[in-house]
C-alpha positions as semicolon CSV with decimal commas, in nm:
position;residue;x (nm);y (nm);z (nm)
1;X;4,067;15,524;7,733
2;X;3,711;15,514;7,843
3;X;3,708;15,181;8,018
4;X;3,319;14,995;8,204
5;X;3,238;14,677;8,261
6;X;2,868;14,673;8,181
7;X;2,842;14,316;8,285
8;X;2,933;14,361;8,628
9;X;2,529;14,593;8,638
10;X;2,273;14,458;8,846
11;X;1,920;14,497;8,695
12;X;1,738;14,773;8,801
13;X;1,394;14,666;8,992
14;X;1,119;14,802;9,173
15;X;0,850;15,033;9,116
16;X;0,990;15,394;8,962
17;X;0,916;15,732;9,131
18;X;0,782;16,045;8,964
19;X;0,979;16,030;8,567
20;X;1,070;16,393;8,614
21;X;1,242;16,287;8,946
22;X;1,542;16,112;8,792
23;X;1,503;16,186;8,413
24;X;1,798;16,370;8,226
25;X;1,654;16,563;8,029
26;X;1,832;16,690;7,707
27;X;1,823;17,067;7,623
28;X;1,740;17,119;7,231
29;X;1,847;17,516;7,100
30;X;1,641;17,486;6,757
31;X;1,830;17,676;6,557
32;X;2,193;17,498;6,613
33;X;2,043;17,127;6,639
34;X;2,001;17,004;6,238
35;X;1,829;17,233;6,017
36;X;1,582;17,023;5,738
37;X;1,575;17,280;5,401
38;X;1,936;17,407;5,371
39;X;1,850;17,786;5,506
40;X;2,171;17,744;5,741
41;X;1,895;17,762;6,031
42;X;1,745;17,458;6,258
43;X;1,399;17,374;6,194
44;X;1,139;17,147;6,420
45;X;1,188;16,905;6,114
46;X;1,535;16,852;6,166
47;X;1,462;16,803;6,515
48;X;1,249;16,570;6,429
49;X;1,481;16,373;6,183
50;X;1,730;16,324;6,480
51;X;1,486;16,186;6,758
52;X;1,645;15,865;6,696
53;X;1,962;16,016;6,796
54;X;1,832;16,155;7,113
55;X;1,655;15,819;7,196
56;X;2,001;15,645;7,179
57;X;2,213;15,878;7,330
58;X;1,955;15,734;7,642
59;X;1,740;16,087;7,828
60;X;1,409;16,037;7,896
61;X;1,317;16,379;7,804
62;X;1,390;16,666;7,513
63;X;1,346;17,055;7,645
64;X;1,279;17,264;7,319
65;X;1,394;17,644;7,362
66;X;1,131;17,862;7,220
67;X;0,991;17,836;6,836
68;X;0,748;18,060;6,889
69;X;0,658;18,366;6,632
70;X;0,908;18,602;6,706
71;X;1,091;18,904;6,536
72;X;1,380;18,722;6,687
73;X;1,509;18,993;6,858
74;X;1,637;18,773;7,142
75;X;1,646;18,439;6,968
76;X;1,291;18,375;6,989
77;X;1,257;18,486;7,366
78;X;1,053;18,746;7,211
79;X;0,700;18,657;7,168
80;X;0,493;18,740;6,899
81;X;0,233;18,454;6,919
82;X;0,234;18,191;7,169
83;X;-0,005;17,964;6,993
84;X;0,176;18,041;6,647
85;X;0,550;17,838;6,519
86;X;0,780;18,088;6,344
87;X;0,797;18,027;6,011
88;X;1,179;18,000;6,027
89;X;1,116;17,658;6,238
90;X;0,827;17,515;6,045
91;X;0,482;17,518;6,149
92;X;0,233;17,398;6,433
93;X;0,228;17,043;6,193
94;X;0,555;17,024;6,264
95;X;0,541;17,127;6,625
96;X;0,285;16,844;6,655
97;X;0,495;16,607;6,444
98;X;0,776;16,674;6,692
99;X;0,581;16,539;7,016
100;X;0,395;16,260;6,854
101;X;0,725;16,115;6,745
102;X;0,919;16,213;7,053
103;X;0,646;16,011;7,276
104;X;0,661;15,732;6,998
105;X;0,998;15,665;7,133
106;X;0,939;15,710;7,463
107;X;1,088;16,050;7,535
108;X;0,890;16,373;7,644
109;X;0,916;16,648;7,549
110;X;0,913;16,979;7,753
111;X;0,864;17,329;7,607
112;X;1,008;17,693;7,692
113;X;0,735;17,933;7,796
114;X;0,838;18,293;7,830
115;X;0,606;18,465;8,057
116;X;0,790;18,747;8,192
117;X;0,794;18,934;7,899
118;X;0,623;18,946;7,522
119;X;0,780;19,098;7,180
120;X;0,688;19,422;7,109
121;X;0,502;19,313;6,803
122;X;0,259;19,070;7,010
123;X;-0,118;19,194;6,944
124;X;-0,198;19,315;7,265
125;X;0,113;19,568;7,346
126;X;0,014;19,745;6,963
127;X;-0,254;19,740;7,035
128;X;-0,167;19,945;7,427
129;X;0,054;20,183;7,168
130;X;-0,280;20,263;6,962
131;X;-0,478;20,336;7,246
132;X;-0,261;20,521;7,431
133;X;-0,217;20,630;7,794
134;X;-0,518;20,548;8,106
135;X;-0,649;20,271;7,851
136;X;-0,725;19,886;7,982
137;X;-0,465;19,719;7,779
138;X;-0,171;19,912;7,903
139;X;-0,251;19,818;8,285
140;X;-0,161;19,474;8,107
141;X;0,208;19,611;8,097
142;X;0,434;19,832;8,301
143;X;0,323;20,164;8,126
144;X;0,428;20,451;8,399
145;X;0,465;20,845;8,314
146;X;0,812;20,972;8,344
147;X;1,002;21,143;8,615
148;X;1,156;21,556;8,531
149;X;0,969;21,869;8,421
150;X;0,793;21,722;8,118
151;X;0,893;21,352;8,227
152;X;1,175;21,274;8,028
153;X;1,310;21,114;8,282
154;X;1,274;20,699;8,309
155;X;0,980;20,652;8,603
156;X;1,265;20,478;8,849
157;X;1,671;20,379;8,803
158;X;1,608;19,995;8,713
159;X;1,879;19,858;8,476
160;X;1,811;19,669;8,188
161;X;2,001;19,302;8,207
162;X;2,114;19,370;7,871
163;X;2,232;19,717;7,977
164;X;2,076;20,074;7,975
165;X;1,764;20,191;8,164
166;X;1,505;19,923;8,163
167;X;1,256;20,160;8,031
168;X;1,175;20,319;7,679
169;X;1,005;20,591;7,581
170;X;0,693;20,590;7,345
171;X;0,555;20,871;7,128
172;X;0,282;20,971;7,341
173;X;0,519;21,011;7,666
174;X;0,461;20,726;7,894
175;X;0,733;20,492;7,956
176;X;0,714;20,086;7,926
177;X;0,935;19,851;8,153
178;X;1,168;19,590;8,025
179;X;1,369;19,405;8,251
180;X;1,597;19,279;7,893
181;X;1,554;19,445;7,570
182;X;1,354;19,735;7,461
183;X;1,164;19,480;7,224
184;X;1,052;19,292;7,539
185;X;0,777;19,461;7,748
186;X;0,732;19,341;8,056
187;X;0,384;19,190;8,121
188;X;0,206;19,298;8,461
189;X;0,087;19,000;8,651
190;X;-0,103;19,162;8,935
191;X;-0,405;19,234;8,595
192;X;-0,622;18,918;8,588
193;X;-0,626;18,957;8,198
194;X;-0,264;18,836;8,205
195;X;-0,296;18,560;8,427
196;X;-0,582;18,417;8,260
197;X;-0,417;18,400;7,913
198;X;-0,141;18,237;8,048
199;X;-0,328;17,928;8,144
200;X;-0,516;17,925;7,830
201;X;-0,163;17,925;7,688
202;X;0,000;17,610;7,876
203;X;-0,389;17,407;7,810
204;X;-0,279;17,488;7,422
205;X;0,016;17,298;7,454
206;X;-0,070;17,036;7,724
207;X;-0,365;16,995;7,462
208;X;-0,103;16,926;7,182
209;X;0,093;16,703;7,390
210;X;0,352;16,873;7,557
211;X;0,487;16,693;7,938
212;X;0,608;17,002;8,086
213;X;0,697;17,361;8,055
214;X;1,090;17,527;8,135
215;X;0,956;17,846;8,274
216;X;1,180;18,147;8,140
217;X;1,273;18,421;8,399
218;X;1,070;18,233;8,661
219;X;1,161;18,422;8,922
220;X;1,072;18,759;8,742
221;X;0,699;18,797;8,683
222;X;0,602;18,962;9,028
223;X;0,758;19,322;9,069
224;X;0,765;19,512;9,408
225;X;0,485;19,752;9,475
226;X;0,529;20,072;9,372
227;X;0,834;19,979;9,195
228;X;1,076;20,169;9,398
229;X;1,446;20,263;9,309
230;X;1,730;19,983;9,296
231;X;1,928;20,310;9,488
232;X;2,241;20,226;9,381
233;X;2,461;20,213;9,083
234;X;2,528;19,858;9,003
235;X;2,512;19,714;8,650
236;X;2,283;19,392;8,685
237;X;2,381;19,030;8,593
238;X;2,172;18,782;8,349
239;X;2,270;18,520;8,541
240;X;2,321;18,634;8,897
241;X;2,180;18,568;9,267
242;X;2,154;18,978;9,369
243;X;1,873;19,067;9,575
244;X;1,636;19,299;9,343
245;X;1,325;19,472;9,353
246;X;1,203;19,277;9,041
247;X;1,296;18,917;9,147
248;X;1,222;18,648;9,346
249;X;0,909;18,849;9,478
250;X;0,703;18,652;9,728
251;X;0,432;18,707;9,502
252;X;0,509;18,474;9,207
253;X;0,436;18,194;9,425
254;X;0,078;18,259;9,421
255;X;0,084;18,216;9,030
256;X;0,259;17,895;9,048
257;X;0,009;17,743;9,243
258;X;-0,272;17,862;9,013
259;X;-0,020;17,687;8,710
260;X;0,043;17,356;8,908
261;X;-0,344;17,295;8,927
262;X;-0,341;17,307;8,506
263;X;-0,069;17,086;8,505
264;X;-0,255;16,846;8,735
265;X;-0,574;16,814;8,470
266;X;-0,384;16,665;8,267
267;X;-0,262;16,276;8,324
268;X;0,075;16,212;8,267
269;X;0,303;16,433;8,518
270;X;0,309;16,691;8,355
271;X;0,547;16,906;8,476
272;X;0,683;17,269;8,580
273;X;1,048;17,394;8,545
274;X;1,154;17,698;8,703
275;X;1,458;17,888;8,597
276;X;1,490;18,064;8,870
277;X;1,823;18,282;9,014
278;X;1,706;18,346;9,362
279;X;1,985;18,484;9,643
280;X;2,022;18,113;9,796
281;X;1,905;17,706;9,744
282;X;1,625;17,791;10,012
283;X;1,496;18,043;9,816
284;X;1,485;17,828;9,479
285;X;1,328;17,504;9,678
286;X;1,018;17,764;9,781
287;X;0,937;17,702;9,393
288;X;0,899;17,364;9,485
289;X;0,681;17,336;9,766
290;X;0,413;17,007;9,697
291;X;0,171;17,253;9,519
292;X;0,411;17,481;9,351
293;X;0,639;17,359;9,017
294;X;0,833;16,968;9,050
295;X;1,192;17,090;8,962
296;X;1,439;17,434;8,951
297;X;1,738;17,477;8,744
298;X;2,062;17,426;9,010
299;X;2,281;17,737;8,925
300;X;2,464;17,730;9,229
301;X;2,583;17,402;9,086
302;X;2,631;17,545;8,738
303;X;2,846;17,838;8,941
304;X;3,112;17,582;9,094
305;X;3,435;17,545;8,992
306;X;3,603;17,217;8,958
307;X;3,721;17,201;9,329
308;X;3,654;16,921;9,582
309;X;3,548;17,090;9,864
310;X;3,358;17,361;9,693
311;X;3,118;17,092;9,491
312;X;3,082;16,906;9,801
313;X;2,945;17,220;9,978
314;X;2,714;17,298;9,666
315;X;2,607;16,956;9,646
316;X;2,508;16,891;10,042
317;X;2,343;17,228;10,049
318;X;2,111;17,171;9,692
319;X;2,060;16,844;9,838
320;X;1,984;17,000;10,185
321;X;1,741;17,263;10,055
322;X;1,546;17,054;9,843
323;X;1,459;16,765;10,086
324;X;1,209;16,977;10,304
325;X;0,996;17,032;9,985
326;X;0,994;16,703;9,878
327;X;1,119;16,819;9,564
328;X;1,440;16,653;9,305
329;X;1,759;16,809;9,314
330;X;1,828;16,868;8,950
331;X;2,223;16,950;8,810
332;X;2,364;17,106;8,522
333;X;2,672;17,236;8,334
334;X;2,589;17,388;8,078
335;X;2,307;17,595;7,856
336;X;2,241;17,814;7,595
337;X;2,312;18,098;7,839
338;X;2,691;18,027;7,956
339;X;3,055;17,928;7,826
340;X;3,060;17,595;7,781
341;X;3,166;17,397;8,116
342;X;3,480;17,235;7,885
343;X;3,596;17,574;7,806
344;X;3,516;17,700;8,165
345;X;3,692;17,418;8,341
346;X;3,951;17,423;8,129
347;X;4,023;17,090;7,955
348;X;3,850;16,773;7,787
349;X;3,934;16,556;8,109
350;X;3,776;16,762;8,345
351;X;3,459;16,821;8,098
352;X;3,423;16,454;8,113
353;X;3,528;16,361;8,495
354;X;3,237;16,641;8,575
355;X;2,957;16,503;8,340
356;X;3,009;16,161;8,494
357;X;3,031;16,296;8,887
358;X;2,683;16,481;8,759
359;X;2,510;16,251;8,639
360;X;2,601;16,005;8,940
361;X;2,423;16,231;9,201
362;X;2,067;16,193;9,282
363;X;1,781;16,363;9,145
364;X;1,744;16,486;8,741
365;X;2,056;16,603;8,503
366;X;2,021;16,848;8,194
367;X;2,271;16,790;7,908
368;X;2,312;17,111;7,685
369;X;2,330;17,012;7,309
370;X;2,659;16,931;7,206
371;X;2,821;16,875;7,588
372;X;2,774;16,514;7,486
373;X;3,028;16,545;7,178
374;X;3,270;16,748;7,439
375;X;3,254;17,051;7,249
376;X;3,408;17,377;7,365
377;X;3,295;17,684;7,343
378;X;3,351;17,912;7,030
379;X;3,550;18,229;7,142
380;X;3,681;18,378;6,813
381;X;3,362;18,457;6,644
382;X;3,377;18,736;6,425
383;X;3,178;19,059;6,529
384;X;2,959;19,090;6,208
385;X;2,785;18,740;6,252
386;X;2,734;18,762;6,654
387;X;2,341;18,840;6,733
388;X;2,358;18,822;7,116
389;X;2,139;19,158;7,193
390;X;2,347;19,224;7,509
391;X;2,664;19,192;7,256
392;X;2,517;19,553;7,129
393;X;2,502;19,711;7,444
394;X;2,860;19,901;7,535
395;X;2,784;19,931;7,943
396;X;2,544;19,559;7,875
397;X;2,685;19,203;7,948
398;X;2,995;19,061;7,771
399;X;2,749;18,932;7,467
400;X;2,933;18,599;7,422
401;X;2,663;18,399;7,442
402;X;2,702;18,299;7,068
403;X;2,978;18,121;7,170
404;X;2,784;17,823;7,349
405;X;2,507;17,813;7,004
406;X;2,741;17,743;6,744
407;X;2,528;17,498;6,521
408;X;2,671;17,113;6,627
409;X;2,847;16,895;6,393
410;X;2,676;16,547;6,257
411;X;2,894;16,408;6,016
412;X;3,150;16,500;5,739
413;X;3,498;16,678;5,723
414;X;3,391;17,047;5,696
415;X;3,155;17,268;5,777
416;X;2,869;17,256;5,818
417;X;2,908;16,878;5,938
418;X;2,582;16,757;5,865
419;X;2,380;16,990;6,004
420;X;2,218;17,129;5,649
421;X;2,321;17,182;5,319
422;X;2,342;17,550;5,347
423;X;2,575;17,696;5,582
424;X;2,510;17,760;5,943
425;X;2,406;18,035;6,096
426;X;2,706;18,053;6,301
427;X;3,036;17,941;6,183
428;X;3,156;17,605;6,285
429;X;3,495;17,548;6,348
430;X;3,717;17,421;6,129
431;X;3,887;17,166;6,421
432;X;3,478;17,040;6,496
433;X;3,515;16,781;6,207
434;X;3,682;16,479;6,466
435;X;3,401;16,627;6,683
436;X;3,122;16,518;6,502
437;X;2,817;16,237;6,645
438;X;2,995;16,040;6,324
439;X;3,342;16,057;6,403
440;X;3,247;15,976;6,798
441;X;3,044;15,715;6,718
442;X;3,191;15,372;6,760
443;X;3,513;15,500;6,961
444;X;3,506;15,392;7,329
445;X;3,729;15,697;7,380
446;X;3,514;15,931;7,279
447;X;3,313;16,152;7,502
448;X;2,988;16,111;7,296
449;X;3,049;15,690;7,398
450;X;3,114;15,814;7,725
451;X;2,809;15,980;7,769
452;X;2,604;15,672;7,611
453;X;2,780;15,461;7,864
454;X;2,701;15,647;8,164
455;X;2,319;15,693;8,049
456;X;2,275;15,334;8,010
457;X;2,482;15,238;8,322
458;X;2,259;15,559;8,530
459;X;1,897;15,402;8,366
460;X;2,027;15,039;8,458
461;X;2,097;15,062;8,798
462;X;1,885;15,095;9,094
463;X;2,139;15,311;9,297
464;X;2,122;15,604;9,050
465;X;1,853;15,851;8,975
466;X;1,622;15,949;9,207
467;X;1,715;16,034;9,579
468;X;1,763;16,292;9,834
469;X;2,144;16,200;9,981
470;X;2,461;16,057;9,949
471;X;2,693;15,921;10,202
472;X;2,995;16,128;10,182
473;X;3,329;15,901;10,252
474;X;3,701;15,947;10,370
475;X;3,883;16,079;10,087
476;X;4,263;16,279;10,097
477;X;4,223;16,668;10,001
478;X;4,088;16,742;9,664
479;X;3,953;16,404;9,618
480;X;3,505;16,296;9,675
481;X;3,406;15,950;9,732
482;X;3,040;15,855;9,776
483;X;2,820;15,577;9,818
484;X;2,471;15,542;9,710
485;X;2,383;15,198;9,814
486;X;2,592;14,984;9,651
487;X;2,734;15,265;9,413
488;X;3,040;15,442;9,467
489;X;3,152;15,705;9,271
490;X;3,532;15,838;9,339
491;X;3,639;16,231;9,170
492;X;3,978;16,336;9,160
493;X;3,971;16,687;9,086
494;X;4,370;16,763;9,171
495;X;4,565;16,775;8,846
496;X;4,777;16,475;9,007
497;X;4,710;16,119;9,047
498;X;4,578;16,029;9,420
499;X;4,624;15,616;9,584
500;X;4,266;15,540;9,706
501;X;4,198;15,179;9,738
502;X;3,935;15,057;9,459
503;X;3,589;15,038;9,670
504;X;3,457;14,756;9,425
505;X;3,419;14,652;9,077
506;X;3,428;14,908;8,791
507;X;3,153;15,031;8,596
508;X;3,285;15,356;8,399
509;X;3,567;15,583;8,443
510;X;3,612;15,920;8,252
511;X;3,926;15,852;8,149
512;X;4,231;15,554;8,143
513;X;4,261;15,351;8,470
514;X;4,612;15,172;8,455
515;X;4,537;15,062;8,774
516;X;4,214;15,031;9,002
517;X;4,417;15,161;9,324
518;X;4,536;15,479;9,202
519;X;4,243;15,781;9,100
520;X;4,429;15,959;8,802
521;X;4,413;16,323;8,790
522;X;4,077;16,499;8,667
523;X;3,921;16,154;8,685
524;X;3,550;16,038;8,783
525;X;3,484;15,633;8,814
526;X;3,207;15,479;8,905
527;X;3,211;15,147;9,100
528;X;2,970;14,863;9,182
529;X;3,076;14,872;9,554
């Protein structure tokens, strides 16, 4: 049983820092949240129709992944149009619709912005095909001739992250680079042309309303000159920290500083979000220098088992990299890019013990869709329906990132739970019905309560949020205790239960606490100390 004692909350005073800071910010994938006209697909209307939802579940903020005009060859991370909505989410009313409501109910709402990379259907890389080789608008990609006797070799030996070489071949000869699929050319950002549209793009949507921007592939714009050979066979990860020629070049700074004086026209904080795999936390804080973006995605977090002394390490280091910079540590568990952490951890208990020793650390927390209901990931879908790209690719990743996109469940006994009246894109499983936000709803034991509970308590008091450090205390082996003022938070992450005197009065544990003085196994608790 989910047991807190909400009355035993101080009230939270004093003036608030930065909202981006200490928000937790709630990650949206459009076409699994609720779709609105029964084509099995989410729309920006049925994200719309569940705001109120969001707004009680208690973030402060509501990251859409992209709904841009897109051939979907990549779920959207293909872009057509920038400006333009696909018509399978709605339209640009809708978009609108979306952030006037959001802010009506005080959440913001940040949007995906893919500048690594285009579709190959956007206007400007036909219109490179048309004109064909030495012409302006290919020095606005990677356009290179080839490498043998009549080049029909690739111009260098870069991988694709979805497998294969990470260049194609067009009919004239030359050869484009794409660091995923071959419908994703790669823009280059050293041409002017390139930069200068992307600002125009994030004034669009600052103009409509939008707080902030998650920056896809952050780390990937700037390539190294001359684009010289990897020099070694090594198949390349989508979510990995290797040292490349194609990431985490110096040179992407400079564009981040041109971006963070848009963002500061506009009042508001608006804000920049890097995803960014870099080779260490130092790396990923030089995103965050004062005039660079305000927060990074923490995948070294993300990467850490459920193991005391391993998540203390990750934590003191994020915590230690970000403080020169000035910048939030942020955490996370999941996305639409991983196995869900229940699955990965293993069980419900630890699922729930980590989402409450996450959100009690300081600095901003993303919640994934669908975390909040505990949902695991979906491992048996069948081949025909999967539409992971890198799922196609024999030598590419494992393609199970389906798995973690599985439309969620609202309400109901079968599929599709609520979330349209025609199907779902995915199948849902049959064992998601006492899953749903309507079976959770009402049941202290529930993870979906849990999560409300620990939002609430985590807004409420003034010991939680935003912060910079934690003060680590005595704990036996595979047990964390720490304080934050006059919080304590106490993990057990040993699959046995551990005697550690109760440090104060209870607040929220993640699961039943038969008594204070003993930390069950796979147990968080948080404490008014």
């Amino acid at each position: 049983m989910t047991q807190h004692l909400a009355d035993a909350l101080p009230t939270s005073t004093g003036t608030q820092p930065g909202w981006w800071r200490e928000a937790v910010i709630y990650q949206v994938y459009p076409r699994s949240f609720a779709d609105s006209n029964g084509d099995g697909m989410g729309d920006l209307e049925g994200i719309r129709s569940r705001l109120p939802y969001l707004k009680e579940l208690g973030v402060d903020a509501v990251w859409l992944s992209p709904f841009y005009a897109s051939p979907q060859a990549d779920a959207g991370y293909d872009v057509a149009d920038y400006r333009a909505i696909d018509p399978m989410f709605g339209s640009l009313h809708d978009a609108d619709a979306v952030i006037r409501e959001a802010h009506e109910l005080g959440l913001r709402i940040i949007v995906d912005l893919v500048p690594n990379h285009c579709s190959d259907q956007h206007e400007w890389f036909k219109q490179a095909l048309r004109e064909g080789p030495g012409t302006p608008l290919r020095e606005r990609f990677h356009f290179r001739p080839g490498q043998g006797e009549s080049g029909e070799l690739p111009p260098n030996d870069w991988e694709s992250i979805f497998g294969g070489p990470a260049w194609t071949r067009v009919a004239d000869g030359e050869w484009y680079l794409h660091l995923f699929a071959p419908e994703q050319p790669d823009f280059n950002w050293e041409h002017p042309a390139v930069q200068d549209e992307f600002r125009s793009i994030l004034r669009f949507w600052l103009d409509l309303g939008a707080d902030g921007f998650r920056i896809d592939v952050a780390h990937g714009l700037v390539k190294a000159p001359g684009l010289p050979d990897l020099g070694r066979d090594e198949q390349l990860k989508l979510l990995g920290n290797q040292v490349l020629p194609f990431f985490d070049q110096d040179g992407v700074h400079e564009i981040y500083r041109s971006w963070r004086l848009v963002l500061d026209e506009y009042a508001g904080d608006r804000i920049g979000v890097a995803e960014a795999w870099t080779p260490s936390a130092d790396r990923t804080a030089m995103y965050l220098r004062p005039d660079e973006l305000h927060q990074a995605f923490n995948f070294h977090y993300l990467n850490t088992g459920w193991d005391a002394e391993a998540l203390r390490a990750t934590i003191d280091e994020s915590l230690d990299s970000m403080r020169p910079v000035g910048a939030p540590t942020t955490w996370v568990l999941s996305n639409h890019d991983v196995v869900r952490h229940r699955t990965r951890f293993g069980t419900l208990e630890k699922a729930r013990a980590a989402a409450l020793l996450m959100l009690a650390l300081p600095g901003s927390a993303y919640v994934y869709q669908g975390e909040e209901l505990g949902l695991p990931e979906v491992v048996d879908l069948p081949d025909e329906v999967r539409q992971d790209p890198s799922f196609f690719k024999a030598n590419g990743q494992d393609g199970l990132r389906d798995g973690c996109r599985v439309p969620i469940p609202w309400s109901g006994d079968q599929a599709p739970y609520g979330f349209g009246t025609g199907g779902s894109w995915l199948p849902q499983p049959a064992e998601w019905a006492g899953l749903s936000v309507e079976a959770q709803t009402g049941d202290p034991d529930s993870t979906l309560e849990l999560y409300r509970s620990a939002l609430r308590v985590r807004r409420a008091h003034p010991a939680l949020g935003a912060g910079d450090g934690v003060e680590w205390l005595p704990t036996p082996a595979g047990v964390l205790a720490f304080r934050r003022g006059d919080f304590v938070c106490t993990v057990n992450t040993t699959d046995e239960p551990v005697r550690l005197p109760a440090p104060g009065t209870l607040l929220l544990a993640s699961g039943d606490l038969a008594d204070p003085d003993v930390l069950p196994a796979d147990t968080t608790v948080w404490w008014q100390g």
